[in-house]
Structure formats: C-alpha cells, structure tokens
Coordinates of C-alpha atoms in Angstrom, one line a residue:
M84 CA 0.1 0.0 0.0
G85 CA 1.3 3.3 -0.9
R86 CA 1.9 6.3 1.5
V87 CA -1.1 8.3 2.8
V88 CA -0.6 12.1 2.6
V89 CA -3.0 14.7 4.2
T90 CA -4.1 17.5 1.8
T91 CA -6.3 20.5 2.3
S92 CA -9.2 18.5 0.9
G93 CA -8.5 15.2 2.7
R94 CA -6.3 12.2 2.8
V95 CA -4.9 10.7 -0.4
R96 CA -2.9 7.5 -1.0
G97 CA -0.3 7.1 -3.7
L98 CA 1.5 4.3 -5.4
D99 CA 4.3 2.2 -3.9
P100 CA 7.7 3.6 -5.1
V101 CA 9.0 2.3 -8.5
D102 CA 12.6 2.8 -9.4
G103 CA 13.0 5.5 -6.7
V104 CA 9.8 7.4 -7.8
E105 CA 6.7 7.6 -5.6
A106 CA 3.7 8.8 -7.5
F107 CA 0.3 10.4 -6.5
R108 CA -2.0 10.6 -9.5
G109 CA -5.2 12.2 -10.4
L110 CA -5.3 14.8 -7.4
P111 CA -7.9 17.4 -7.9
Y112 CA -6.8 21.0 -7.5
A113 CA -10.2 22.5 -8.4
A114 CA -13.7 21.2 -8.6
P115 CA -14.8 19.6 -11.9
P116 CA -15.7 22.4 -14.4
V117 CA -19.0 20.8 -15.2
G118 CA -22.7 21.9 -14.6
R119 CA -22.8 25.3 -13.1
Y120 CA -19.1 25.5 -12.9
R121 CA -18.6 25.0 -16.5
F122 CA -17.0 28.2 -18.1
Q123 CA -16.4 29.6 -14.6
A124 CA -13.2 30.4 -12.8
P125 CA -11.8 27.3 -11.0
Q126 CA -13.7 26.5 -7.8
P127 CA -12.3 25.1 -4.5
V128 CA -11.9 21.2 -4.3
P129 CA -14.7 19.8 -2.2
A130 CA -13.5 18.0 0.9
H131 CA -13.7 14.2 0.9
R132 CA -14.0 11.6 3.6
G133 CA -11.8 8.7 4.2
V134 CA -8.8 8.1 1.9
R135 CA -8.9 9.0 -1.8
E136 CA -6.9 6.6 -4.0
A137 CA -4.4 8.6 -6.1
R138 CA -3.2 5.6 -8.2
T139 CA -4.7 6.5 -11.7
P140 CA -3.1 9.0 -14.0
S141 CA -5.0 12.3 -14.1
P142 CA -8.0 12.3 -16.5
V143 CA -7.6 14.2 -19.7
A144 CA -9.3 17.5 -20.7
P145 CA -11.9 17.5 -23.5
Q146 CA -9.9 17.5 -26.9
D147 CA -10.2 15.8 -30.3
P148 CA -10.7 12.1 -29.7
R149 CA -8.1 11.4 -32.3
S150 CA -5.4 13.0 -30.4
G151 CA -4.3 9.8 -28.8
N152 CA -4.5 11.2 -25.3
G153 CA -7.3 9.1 -24.3
W154 CA -10.3 11.5 -24.1
T155 CA -13.7 10.3 -25.4
P156 CA -17.2 11.8 -25.2
A157 CA -17.8 9.3 -22.3
S158 CA -14.9 10.7 -20.4
G159 CA -15.9 12.3 -17.0
G160 CA -15.5 16.0 -16.0
D161 CA -13.1 15.7 -13.1
Y162 CA -10.0 16.6 -15.1
L163 CA -8.7 19.7 -13.3
T164 CA -6.1 17.4 -11.6
L165 CA -2.5 16.9 -11.3
D166 CA 0.1 14.2 -10.7
V167 CA 2.8 14.4 -8.0
F168 CA 6.1 12.5 -8.4
A169 CA 8.5 12.4 -5.4
P170 CA 11.8 10.9 -4.7
A171 CA 11.5 7.7 -2.5
G172 CA 13.5 4.8 -1.4
P173 CA 17.0 4.3 -0.2
A174 CA 18.7 5.7 -3.3
A175 CA 16.7 9.0 -3.1
P176 CA 18.9 12.0 -2.5
A177 CA 18.6 13.4 1.0
A178 CA 15.9 16.0 1.3
P179 CA 16.8 19.6 2.4
P180 CA 15.5 20.7 5.8
D181 CA 12.7 22.9 4.2
G182 CA 11.8 20.3 1.5
R183 CA 12.7 19.5 -2.0
P184 CA 12.7 22.0 -5.0
V185 CA 9.4 21.7 -7.0
L186 CA 9.1 21.5 -10.8
V187 CA 5.5 22.2 -12.0
W188 CA 5.1 21.0 -15.6
V189 CA 2.5 22.7 -18.0
H190 CA 2.1 20.7 -21.1
G191 CA 1.9 22.1 -24.7
G192 CA -0.4 21.0 -27.5
A193 CA -1.5 24.3 -29.3
Y194 CA -3.8 25.1 -26.4
V195 CA -6.3 22.4 -27.7
T196 CA -4.7 19.0 -27.0
G197 CA -2.2 17.4 -24.8
A198 CA -2.0 16.0 -21.1
G199 CA 0.5 16.4 -18.4
S200 CA -0.1 12.8 -17.5
S201 CA 1.2 11.6 -20.8
P202 CA 3.9 9.0 -20.5
A203 CA 6.1 11.4 -22.7
Y204 CA 6.4 13.6 -19.6
H205 CA 7.2 11.0 -17.0
P206 CA 9.8 12.8 -14.9
R207 CA 11.9 9.9 -13.3
A208 CA 15.1 11.4 -14.5
H209 CA 14.3 14.6 -12.7
V210 CA 12.9 13.0 -9.5
R211 CA 16.0 10.8 -9.2
R212 CA 18.1 14.1 -9.0
G213 CA 16.0 15.1 -6.0
T214 CA 13.3 17.1 -7.5
L215 CA 9.6 16.9 -6.7
V216 CA 7.6 17.1 -9.9
V217 CA 4.0 18.2 -10.4
S218 CA 2.3 17.7 -13.8
V219 CA -0.9 19.6 -14.4
N220 CA -3.9 19.1 -16.7
Y221 CA -6.0 22.2 -17.4
R222 CA -9.0 23.2 -19.6
L223 CA -8.2 23.3 -23.3
G224 CA -9.6 24.9 -26.5
A225 CA -13.0 26.5 -26.1
E226 CA -13.5 25.2 -22.6
G227 CA -10.3 27.2 -21.7
F228 CA -10.3 30.1 -23.8
L229 CA -13.7 30.7 -25.7
A230 CA -14.9 34.3 -24.8
V231 CA -18.2 33.2 -23.3
P232 CA -20.5 36.2 -22.3
G233 CA -20.9 36.4 -18.6
A234 CA -17.9 34.2 -17.9
P235 CA -14.4 34.9 -17.2
G236 CA -11.8 34.6 -19.9
N237 CA -8.5 32.8 -19.9
R238 CA -9.9 30.1 -17.9
A239 CA -7.0 27.7 -18.9
L240 CA -4.6 30.1 -17.5
R241 CA -6.7 30.5 -14.4
D242 CA -6.6 26.9 -14.0
Q243 CA -2.9 26.8 -13.9
V244 CA -2.9 29.6 -11.3
A245 CA -5.3 27.4 -9.2
A246 CA -2.9 24.5 -9.6
L247 CA 0.0 26.6 -8.4
E248 CA -2.0 27.7 -5.4
W249 CA -2.6 24.1 -4.6
V250 CA 1.1 23.5 -4.9
R251 CA 1.7 26.4 -2.4
D252 CA -0.7 24.9 0.1
N253 CA 0.0 21.3 -0.2
V254 CA 3.3 20.4 -1.6
S255 CA 5.0 20.4 1.7
A256 CA 3.0 17.4 2.7
F257 CA 4.6 15.5 -0.1
G258 CA 8.0 16.7 0.8
G259 CA 8.3 19.8 -1.4
D260 CA 9.4 23.3 -0.6
P261 CA 6.6 25.8 -1.5
A262 CA 9.2 28.6 -1.5
R263 CA 11.2 26.8 -4.4
V264 CA 8.8 26.4 -7.1
T265 CA 9.7 26.4 -10.7
V266 CA 7.0 26.4 -13.4
A267 CA 8.1 24.9 -16.9
G268 CA 6.3 24.4 -20.1
E269 CA 7.0 23.9 -23.9
S270 CA 5.2 25.4 -26.9
A271 CA 1.7 26.3 -25.7
G272 CA 2.9 25.4 -22.2
A273 CA 5.7 27.8 -22.6
G274 CA 3.3 30.5 -23.9
S275 CA 1.2 29.7 -20.7
V276 CA 4.5 30.3 -18.5
A277 CA 5.1 33.7 -20.3
A278 CA 1.4 34.6 -19.5
L279 CA 1.7 33.4 -15.8
L280 CA 4.9 35.7 -15.5
C281 CA 2.7 38.6 -16.6
A282 CA -0.4 37.7 -14.8
P283 CA -0.9 39.8 -11.5
S284 CA -2.8 36.8 -10.0
A285 CA 0.2 34.5 -10.4
R286 CA 2.8 36.7 -8.7
G287 CA 4.5 35.1 -5.9
L288 CA 3.4 31.6 -6.8
F289 CA 6.8 30.6 -8.3
R290 CA 10.3 31.6 -8.0
R291 CA 11.7 30.4 -11.4
A292 CA 10.4 29.5 -14.8
V293 CA 11.5 27.5 -17.8
A294 CA 10.0 28.3 -21.3
H295 CA 11.0 26.1 -24.2
S296 CA 9.7 27.3 -27.6
V297 CA 7.3 30.0 -26.5
Y298 CA 4.2 30.1 -28.8
G299 CA 3.9 33.8 -29.4
D300 CA 0.3 34.3 -30.7
T301 CA -2.2 36.1 -28.4
V302 CA -5.4 38.0 -29.4
T303 CA -7.3 41.1 -28.3
P304 CA -10.8 40.7 -26.7
A305 CA -12.2 42.0 -30.0
V306 CA -10.7 39.0 -31.7
A307 CA -11.9 36.6 -29.0
D308 CA -15.4 37.8 -29.2
D309 CA -15.4 37.4 -33.0
V310 CA -14.3 33.8 -32.6
A311 CA -17.1 33.1 -30.0
R312 CA -19.6 34.5 -32.5
R313 CA -18.2 32.2 -35.3
V314 CA -18.2 29.1 -33.0
A315 CA -21.9 29.9 -31.8
R316 CA -22.9 30.0 -35.6
A317 CA -21.1 26.9 -36.4
A318 CA -22.8 25.1 -33.5
R319 CA -26.2 26.8 -34.3
V320 CA -26.7 28.0 -30.8
P321 CA -26.9 31.7 -29.5
A322 CA -23.6 33.3 -28.5
T323 CA -24.7 33.4 -24.8
L324 CA -23.5 31.6 -21.6
A325 CA -26.7 29.5 -21.9
G326 CA -26.3 28.7 -25.6
F327 CA -22.6 27.6 -25.0
A328 CA -23.4 25.7 -21.7
G329 CA -26.0 23.6 -23.6
L330 CA -23.3 22.2 -25.9
P331 CA -21.8 18.9 -24.9
P332 CA -18.1 19.0 -25.2
V333 CA -18.0 16.9 -28.4
R334 CA -20.2 19.4 -30.3
L335 CA -18.2 22.3 -29.0
L336 CA -15.1 20.7 -30.4
A337 CA -16.6 20.0 -33.7
A338 CA -17.7 23.7 -34.0
T339 CA -14.2 25.0 -32.9
E340 CA -12.6 22.5 -35.5
F341 CA -14.8 24.0 -38.2
V342 CA -13.9 27.5 -37.2
Q343 CA -10.2 26.8 -37.4
R344 CA -10.5 25.1 -40.8
E345 CA -12.5 28.1 -42.0
A346 CA -9.9 30.6 -40.5
T347 CA -7.1 28.7 -42.1
S348 CA -8.7 28.5 -45.6
A349 CA -9.4 32.2 -45.5
A350 CA -5.9 33.0 -44.7
R351 CA -4.7 30.8 -47.5
R352 CA -7.1 32.5 -50.0
A353 CA -5.9 35.9 -48.8
R354 CA -2.3 34.7 -49.2
R355 CA -1.5 35.3 -45.6
G356 CA 0.5 32.1 -45.3
T357 CA -1.0 30.9 -42.1
A358 CA -3.7 31.7 -39.5
S359 CA -3.4 32.2 -35.7
L360 CA -4.9 29.4 -33.7
V361 CA -8.5 30.0 -32.8
H362 CA -8.0 29.6 -29.0
V363 CA -5.0 31.4 -27.5
P364 CA -4.4 33.7 -24.4
V365 CA -6.4 37.0 -24.6
V366 CA -4.6 40.1 -23.6
G367 CA -6.7 42.9 -22.2
G368 CA -8.8 42.8 -19.0
Q369 CA -8.2 41.8 -15.4
F370 CA -6.3 38.6 -15.7
L371 CA -3.9 39.6 -18.4
P372 CA -3.9 43.3 -18.7
E373 CA -0.8 44.0 -20.8
P374 CA 1.0 42.4 -23.8
L375 CA 3.5 39.8 -23.2
F376 CA 6.3 40.8 -25.6
D377 CA 6.2 44.5 -26.0
G378 CA 5.0 47.1 -23.6
P379 CA 5.4 48.0 -19.9
A380 CA 4.7 44.5 -18.6
A381 CA 6.6 42.7 -21.3
G382 CA 8.9 40.0 -19.9
G383 CA 7.0 39.5 -16.8
D384 CA 7.9 39.5 -13.1
P385 CA 11.6 40.4 -12.8
D386 CA 11.7 38.7 -9.3
V387 CA 11.5 35.4 -11.2
D388 CA 14.4 33.6 -12.7
L389 CA 13.9 32.7 -16.2
L390 CA 15.5 30.0 -18.5
V391 CA 14.5 29.9 -22.1
C392 CA 15.2 27.7 -25.2
H393 CA 14.1 27.3 -28.7
N394 CA 15.0 24.9 -31.5
D395 CA 16.8 25.7 -34.8
D396 CA 14.2 24.2 -37.0
E397 CA 11.0 24.4 -35.2
W398 CA 8.5 24.7 -38.2
R399 CA 9.9 21.6 -39.9
L400 CA 7.7 19.4 -37.7
F401 CA 4.7 21.1 -39.2
S402 CA 5.7 21.7 -42.8
L403 CA 7.2 18.1 -43.3
T404 CA 4.1 16.3 -41.8
G405 CA 1.4 18.6 -43.2
M406 CA 0.3 20.0 -39.8
G407 CA 1.4 23.4 -41.1
P408 CA 1.7 25.2 -44.4
T409 CA 4.9 25.5 -46.6
A410 CA 5.8 27.4 -49.6
R411 CA 6.6 25.7 -52.9
T412 CA 7.4 28.7 -55.1
E413 CA 9.0 32.1 -54.5
D414 CA 5.7 33.8 -55.4
E415 CA 4.2 32.1 -52.3
L416 CA 6.7 33.5 -49.9
G417 CA 5.1 36.9 -49.7
A418 CA 2.2 35.4 -47.8
F419 CA 4.6 33.8 -45.3
A420 CA 6.4 37.1 -44.9
L421 CA 3.0 38.9 -44.2
A422 CA 2.0 36.2 -41.7
A423 CA 5.5 36.6 -39.9
R424 CA 4.8 40.4 -39.7
L425 CA 7.6 41.4 -42.1
D426 CA 7.2 44.0 -44.8
A427 CA 8.8 43.9 -48.2
D428 CA 11.9 45.5 -47.1
R429 CA 12.5 43.4 -44.0
F430 CA 11.7 40.4 -45.9
A431 CA 14.3 41.3 -48.5
R432 CA 16.9 41.5 -45.9
Y433 CA 15.7 38.3 -44.3
R434 CA 16.0 36.4 -47.5
A435 CA 19.5 37.8 -47.9
A436 CA 20.5 36.6 -44.5
L437 CA 19.8 33.0 -45.6
P438 CA 22.0 30.9 -47.9
A439 CA 21.6 31.7 -51.6
S440 CA 20.8 27.9 -52.0
A441 CA 17.7 28.1 -49.7
T442 CA 14.5 26.9 -51.5
P443 CA 11.2 28.5 -50.9
R444 CA 10.3 25.7 -48.4
D445 CA 13.6 26.4 -46.6
V446 CA 12.8 30.2 -46.5
A447 CA 9.2 29.5 -45.3
D448 CA 10.4 27.1 -42.6
A449 CA 12.9 29.7 -41.3
L450 CA 10.4 32.4 -41.2
M451 CA 7.8 30.5 -39.3
T452 CA 10.3 29.0 -37.0
D453 CA 11.4 32.6 -36.1
A454 CA 7.9 34.2 -36.1
V455 CA 6.0 31.6 -34.3
F456 CA 8.5 30.4 -31.7
A457 CA 12.1 31.8 -31.8
E458 CA 11.4 35.5 -31.9
P459 CA 8.7 35.4 -29.1
T460 CA 11.1 33.2 -27.0
T461 CA 14.1 35.5 -27.4
R462 CA 12.1 38.7 -27.2
F463 CA 10.4 37.6 -24.0
A464 CA 13.7 36.7 -22.5
A465 CA 15.3 40.0 -23.6
R466 CA 12.4 42.0 -22.1
H467 CA 12.6 40.0 -18.8
A468 CA 16.5 40.8 -18.6
A469 CA 15.8 44.5 -19.4
R470 CA 13.4 44.7 -16.5
G471 CA 16.2 43.3 -14.2
G472 CA 15.2 39.6 -14.2
R473 CA 17.9 37.1 -14.1
T474 CA 17.6 35.5 -17.5
F475 CA 19.3 32.5 -19.2
S476 CA 19.2 31.7 -22.8
S477 CA 19.8 28.6 -24.9
R478 CA 19.0 27.1 -28.3
F479 CA 18.7 23.5 -29.3
A480 CA 20.7 22.6 -32.4
W481 CA 20.8 18.7 -32.3
R482 CA 19.6 17.4 -35.6
S483 CA 17.2 14.4 -35.7
P484 CA 18.1 11.8 -38.2
A485 CA 14.5 11.4 -39.3
L486 CA 13.8 11.7 -43.1
G487 CA 17.5 11.7 -44.0
F488 CA 18.1 14.5 -41.3
R489 CA 15.6 16.8 -43.0
L490 CA 13.5 17.1 -39.8
G491 CA 16.6 18.6 -38.0
A492 CA 16.1 20.3 -34.7
A493 CA 12.2 20.4 -35.2
H494 CA 9.6 21.5 -32.6
A495 CA 9.5 19.2 -29.5
V496 CA 12.6 17.2 -30.4
D497 CA 14.2 18.7 -27.4
L498 CA 11.5 17.3 -25.1
P499 CA 12.9 13.7 -24.8
F500 CA 16.2 15.1 -24.0
A501 CA 15.0 17.5 -21.4
F502 CA 13.1 14.8 -19.6
G503 CA 15.6 12.1 -20.1
N504 CA 13.0 10.1 -21.7
P505 CA 14.1 8.3 -24.8
G506 CA 10.7 7.1 -26.0
G507 CA 9.1 10.4 -25.4
W508 CA 9.0 11.7 -29.0
D509 CA 7.4 8.4 -30.1
V510 CA 4.7 8.9 -27.7
L511 CA 4.1 12.5 -28.5
L512 CA 3.9 11.8 -32.2
H513 CA 1.0 9.5 -31.3
A514 CA -0.6 12.1 -29.1
V515 CA -1.3 14.8 -31.8
P516 CA -3.8 14.5 -34.7
V517 CA -1.3 14.4 -37.6
L518 CA -1.0 12.9 -40.9
E519 CA 0.0 9.3 -41.3
L520 CA 3.6 10.5 -42.4
A521 CA 4.1 11.9 -39.0
R522 CA 3.1 8.7 -37.3
R523 CA 5.9 7.0 -39.2
L524 CA 8.5 9.5 -38.5
P525 CA 11.5 7.8 -36.8
V526 CA 13.0 10.5 -34.5
V527 CA 14.5 9.5 -31.2
G528 CA 12.3 6.5 -30.4
P529 CA 13.1 2.8 -30.1
R530 CA 12.1 2.1 -33.6
V531 CA 15.5 3.5 -34.9
P532 CA 18.2 1.2 -33.5
G533 CA 21.2 3.0 -32.8
V534 CA 19.8 6.5 -32.9
W535 CA 18.9 6.6 -29.4
P536 CA 20.6 6.2 -27.1
T537 CA 23.7 6.8 -29.0
P538 CA 26.5 7.9 -26.6
A539 CA 26.5 11.3 -27.8
A540 CA 22.6 11.7 -27.5
A541 CA 22.5 10.1 -24.1
R542 CA 25.3 12.6 -22.9
L543 CA 23.2 15.4 -24.4
S544 CA 20.2 14.3 -22.5
R545 CA 22.0 14.2 -19.2
R546 CA 23.5 17.6 -19.7
M547 CA 20.1 19.0 -20.3
V548 CA 18.5 17.3 -17.3
D549 CA 21.5 18.5 -15.3
A550 CA 20.9 22.1 -16.5
W551 CA 17.3 22.1 -15.6
T552 CA 18.2 20.5 -12.2
G553 CA 20.7 23.1 -11.5
F554 CA 18.3 25.9 -12.5
V555 CA 15.4 24.4 -10.3
H556 CA 17.6 23.8 -7.4
H557 CA 20.0 26.8 -7.4
G558 CA 18.9 29.1 -10.1
D559 CA 22.1 28.1 -12.1
P560 CA 21.7 26.0 -15.4
G561 CA 25.5 26.1 -15.9
W562 CA 26.1 29.1 -17.8
P563 CA 26.1 32.9 -17.2
A564 CA 22.9 34.9 -17.2
A565 CA 22.4 37.9 -19.5
D566 CA 23.7 41.2 -18.3
T567 CA 23.7 44.8 -19.5
T568 CA 26.5 44.0 -21.9
A569 CA 26.0 40.5 -23.1
T570 CA 23.5 37.7 -23.6
P571 CA 25.5 34.4 -23.6
V572 CA 23.4 31.7 -25.4
H573 CA 24.3 28.0 -24.7
V574 CA 23.7 26.0 -27.8
W575 CA 22.8 22.4 -27.2
G576 CA 24.1 19.7 -29.7
S577 CA 26.1 16.5 -29.8
T578 CA 28.8 18.9 -28.5
D579 CA 27.6 22.1 -26.7
R580 CA 29.1 25.4 -27.4
R581 CA 28.6 29.0 -26.2
E582 CA 27.6 31.9 -28.6
G583 CA 26.6 35.5 -28.4
P584 CA 23.0 37.0 -28.8
E585 CA 23.1 36.6 -32.6
A586 CA 22.9 32.9 -31.9
A587 CA 19.5 33.3 -30.4
T588 CA 17.6 32.9 -33.6
G589 CA 20.4 31.1 -35.6
P590 CA 23.1 32.1 -37.8
G591 CA 23.2 34.7 -40.6
G592 CA 22.0 37.8 -38.9
R593 CA 18.3 36.7 -39.0
R594 CA 17.5 38.3 -35.6
A595 CA 18.5 41.8 -36.7
V596 CA 15.6 41.8 -39.0
W597 CA 13.1 41.5 -36.2
R598 CA 14.2 44.5 -34.3
G599 CA 11.4 47.0 -34.5
V600 CA 8.8 44.4 -35.4
R601 CA 6.1 44.3 -32.6
L602 CA 4.7 41.2 -31.4
D603 CA 1.4 42.6 -30.4
P604 CA -1.8 40.7 -29.8
W605 CA -3.6 40.0 -33.1
D606 CA -6.5 42.4 -33.5
L607 CA -9.5 42.7 -36.0

C-alpha cells in the first residue's frame, strides 16, 4: 500500500515507489468544471471523507478524440487534476530541511490538446536528482479560452494559477518546498508560462520559470469575441452563456474545428500564409492586462528567474508532416512574410541573410520558425532581462536523423532530451492529430536502433537534465545569465557550445531583421 498524505481537501494514498519514484496521481486541485461551474473560474476542491486513492493518472481534458491522449465523449469531467512525483527509497537524494525543490510542468499542444499525465512527460530522470515534480492538466480549447459572455476569460490560465495555489498549500505534505517552485512548459505550455509571468494573480506563486519554444500568438478581446460568434454560428446556438453551456463538449469541439479550418482557408485565400490558432491567451482585462512581448509589462515579473530555449528548425515538424503550411514557389513566400509580420523591405533583408541555395520551403520554414517560436522566446527573455530579471538563454541545435536529417532540430525534438525520456517523442507523435507520415517519423524512439541512445545523444540528455536540475535547485543552469553588456547563449548539440546573442535565432543575422517588429496581440 502506498503512503497516505494529508492534503487540504482530505487524505490521499499514492502508489508504492518504483525505481526511486513515488507517485500520487489524479489529485484534484479544483472542482470539476461541469454543470454550473462550466466556463467559470476554477472552484475550490470539495473535501472528501476517508482516503482517496491517487493511483490512476490524471484524467484528460476534452480534446479531439483522435489526439491519442485518451479523451472520449464518455470521459468524466473531473480533469482539473495533477500528478505528483516524489523521490523515494534508499537511493533517493537526501531532502533539504525545508523540503525538495518543486518543478511544475505545464504541457503543450497548441492550447487544444495534450495531457500532463502523458507517458512522454514521465519525470523519473528529474525525480532521481532530488526534484519533486507536479504535472498539471487544465482546460483546453473552447473550454479554456472561448470568450463566453458572462464568464471569465483565459480560464485555462486561471486553472494553472489554481494548480500553483494548490502546490503552495499542499506540496510540503509531499516533501516539497513551496518557496522553491519552478513552473516549466514547452510550446503552448511555454506560452502559458510567459502569460503566468505577466499575470498579476500568479505573482509570488513561483520563484523560477522554464520556457521552451514560447508560442507567441495572443489576441485582443475583440478577436476573442469574434471567434465566439463564429463558434456559436457553427454550433447553431446563441452566442450566450446558456447557448454554449448547452453544448456537450464533443459538439463544441466540432464547432471549434470548423472555425479553425475556416480561418485557415481564409488565410490561404488571402495569401497570408497561415492563420493564428483559434484559441490562445487573450490580452486585455483583469487577468492579463498587458501584452507579453512589447510594452510596460513585457517579460513579466523580474523577481522570477527565467530559463528559455528554442529549436533551430521548429517549423519543420509542421511543414514536413502537413500539420502546417509551406511554400513551394518564390511567389508564395510573400504570404509567409505577411504572416510573420515582415514588410517587403524586411523580408528582402531576411531572405538575404539565408543561404543563396535556400529553397522556398527552406525560407518559409525559417520564417515560421522565427515568427512563431524563436522571436517570441528571445523577445520575452530580452524584455525580462531588461526589467532586471535573471535570464538564461539557450538554443537546441541537435539534428534528428529522421527523413534523412531533413527534420533537423524540429519542434519538440528537445523534449525527450530535457526529460531524459528516450521514447518520449514516439509517444508525442501519437498524441497529436497528424498525418500518417508523422506517425511513421523515426525521431529518437526505440524504432530506430542506434539513434537513441547513442553515446552522444545520451550525454546530451544528461546535460540538459542536469541544467534543468541546477536551475530548479539553485537558479544556475551552468552558464552565465544575461547582463547589460552580453547575452550568452548556450547551444545544445552533440557537442555544446557558447555563442553570443546573434545565436538566439540562428546564424546569418536573422534576428536583426526582427528589431522594431512588434509582437502585439492580433486584432481585427
């Protein structure tokens, strides 16, 4: 029988330790967001009698049933839950007097899919180094972001704040130190981390933050309202609280998917290259009053230490699998420049910074890599440092051998390394609704003998896990923070290296083109 721990809502029993890891799974941090609580701010967890068994992974939030994460229309609504993983057993590192450092993981998935409870994110490598890890599930898609009249916005981010408040109030019972909490995320999870750094209600809930591949799109309330009207029209219900609340999740998902396809088709007809995701953080209002990347609050709370990273070839995951657009001719590149917020002059300079041999696909991949992930990541870090925050920058350059090395350092390829989880990318590929090509991609999974773990890849993973550990435990990933004169960039690869700020978005002077380009929320 596992250990029993007393939480603020009652006693819970976890699993027996396995390989030095003790797990408590499916712990509620808020009441189920169903019935009168649907589309409302997260509500307190009801107290329970007896001992609640915390032995099953956290339920998954409503999302496309094809995602592979296990959600179906028959799934229950008690998914505002989290999993706790703590060191245990004779080989566990000794706990500090005030408790172990805590890492809170916020999963990615374009704000519409994913689960913190996914096997891809199993944190055994971090737990064995003495870190207590908490993985969070939260409301996705329309449940989390739809601008429902009479209901609070940014509910997904409010869920994450509620989870951090649960950590503050309960983690000491599991052996963690509530004064040493690091919140971390990748992609939409990293966009969430950036938003939490800027959200007044999250201030003081964490001491450090890790953001890998910050997804940079946000929208104004006007855009969010327009999306809500379109979703209501697609679902054939009034754009009211009662209208949306009467929709079962599967119908709301279908309406959202229709609106996303409609937006993407309209963008392509207008030669805009790509469209923003339908559901993203909304800037303006009480929860997130100021933009994340430019403006007085950009970069977030300077009292929080920040570690950022992005990948060299982020967009190749999308262009090579059909999940995102690509350019086949020079004529099509103008649409991608517009989507990337570059005018003709800036795009000409950007094109000149790339090798002369770059094909239209290469240029589009570079543009979207920078516009969607690299520039938001580096911009947020620069703003954070300018506000006086301790800021550490890195870039992931290890090239996957998939598709004859064409995949390169694509989006999410860094995750198995950062988690020390060699099968992680294989799991992630099956956890997103992608084309069959993507499901066959051999990246770092066990289906490619000799690729993982090669000695060099295994060493790279250990170095990344060590860097996260050093940052979570001591605020030091192993290289200098930015200062008023320099921004050292640690470049991850088979052999690591240290470069200057021009390395932040790759070689060739590409970053200089983005200076002066504002990353404001998209507006009508």
